[in-house]
Short mmCIF file of C-alpha atoms in Angstrom, two decimals:
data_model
loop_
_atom_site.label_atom_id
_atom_site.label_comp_id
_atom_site.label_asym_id
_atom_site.label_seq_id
_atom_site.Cartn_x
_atom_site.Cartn_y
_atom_site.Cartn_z
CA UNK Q 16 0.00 0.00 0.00
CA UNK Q 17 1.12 3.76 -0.19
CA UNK Q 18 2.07 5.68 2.12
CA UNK Q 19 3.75 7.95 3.97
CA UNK Q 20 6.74 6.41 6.32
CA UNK Q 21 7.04 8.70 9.59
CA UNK Q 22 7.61 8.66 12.76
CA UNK Q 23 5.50 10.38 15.25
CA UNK Q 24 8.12 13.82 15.20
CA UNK Q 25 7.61 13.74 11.34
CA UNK Q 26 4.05 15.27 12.19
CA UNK Q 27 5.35 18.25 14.01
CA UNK Q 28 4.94 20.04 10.76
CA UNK Q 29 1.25 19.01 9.99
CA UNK Q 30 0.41 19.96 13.51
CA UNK Q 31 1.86 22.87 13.65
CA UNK Q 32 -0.01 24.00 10.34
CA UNK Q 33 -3.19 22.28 11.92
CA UNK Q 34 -2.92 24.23 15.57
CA UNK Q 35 -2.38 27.45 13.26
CA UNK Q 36 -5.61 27.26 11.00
CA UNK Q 37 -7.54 25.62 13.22
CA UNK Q 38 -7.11 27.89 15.96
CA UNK Q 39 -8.95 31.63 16.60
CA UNK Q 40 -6.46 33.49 14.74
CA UNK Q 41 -7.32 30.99 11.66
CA UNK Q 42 -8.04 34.38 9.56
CA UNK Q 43 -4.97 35.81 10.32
CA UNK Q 44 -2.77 33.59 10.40
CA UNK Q 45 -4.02 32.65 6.15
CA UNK Q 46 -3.47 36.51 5.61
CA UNK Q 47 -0.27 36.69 7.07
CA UNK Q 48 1.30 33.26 5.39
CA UNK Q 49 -0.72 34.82 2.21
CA UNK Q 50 -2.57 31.06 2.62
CA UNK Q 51 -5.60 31.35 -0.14
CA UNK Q 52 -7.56 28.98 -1.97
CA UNK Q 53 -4.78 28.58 -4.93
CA UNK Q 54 -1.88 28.20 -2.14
CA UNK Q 55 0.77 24.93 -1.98
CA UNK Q 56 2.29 24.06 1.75
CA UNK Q 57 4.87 21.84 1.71
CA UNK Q 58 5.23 20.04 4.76
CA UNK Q 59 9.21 18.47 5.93
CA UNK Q 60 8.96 15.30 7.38
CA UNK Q 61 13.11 14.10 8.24
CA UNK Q 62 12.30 10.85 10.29
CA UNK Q 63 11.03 7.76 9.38
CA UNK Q 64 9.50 4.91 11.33
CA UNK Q 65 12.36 3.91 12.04
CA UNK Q 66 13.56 6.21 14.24
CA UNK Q 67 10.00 5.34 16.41
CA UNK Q 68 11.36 2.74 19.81
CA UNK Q 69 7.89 1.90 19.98
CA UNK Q 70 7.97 0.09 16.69
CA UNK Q 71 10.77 -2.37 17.66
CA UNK Q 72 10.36 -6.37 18.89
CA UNK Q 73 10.05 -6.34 21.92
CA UNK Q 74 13.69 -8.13 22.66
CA UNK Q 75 16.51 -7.18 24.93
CA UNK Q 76 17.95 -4.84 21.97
CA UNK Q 77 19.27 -1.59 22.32
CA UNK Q 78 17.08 1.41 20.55
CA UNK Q 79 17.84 1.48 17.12
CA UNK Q 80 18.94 -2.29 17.01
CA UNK Q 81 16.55 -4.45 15.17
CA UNK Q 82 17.02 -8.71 15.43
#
């Protein structure tokens, strides 16, 4: 299947974006970012799944370390 592998800082961007125009200041914030209906964001996402501990088996392994 597609799609998108990141770990759970690789968000950070969407929620930040998502806090912002979701938030009171919504209109504002669009003006100021000059965010209208024929704007592009491009969200950074620099870590992948594998950089999420929660994701490995669950063996005496260090963090990082996959058997």
């Amino acid at each position: 299947t597609a799609g998108i592998d990141a770990g759970p800082c690789g968000a950070a961007t969407l929620a930040g974006l998502r806090a912002l125009l979701c938030g009171p200041d919504e209109p504002a914030a669009r003006n100021l970012l000059g965010l209208n209906a024929s704007a592009a964001v491009v969200l950074l996402c620099t870590e992948g799944s594998a950089a999420n501990p929660a994701l490995l088996p669950t063996t005496n392994h260090p963090v990082g370390e996959r058997s």
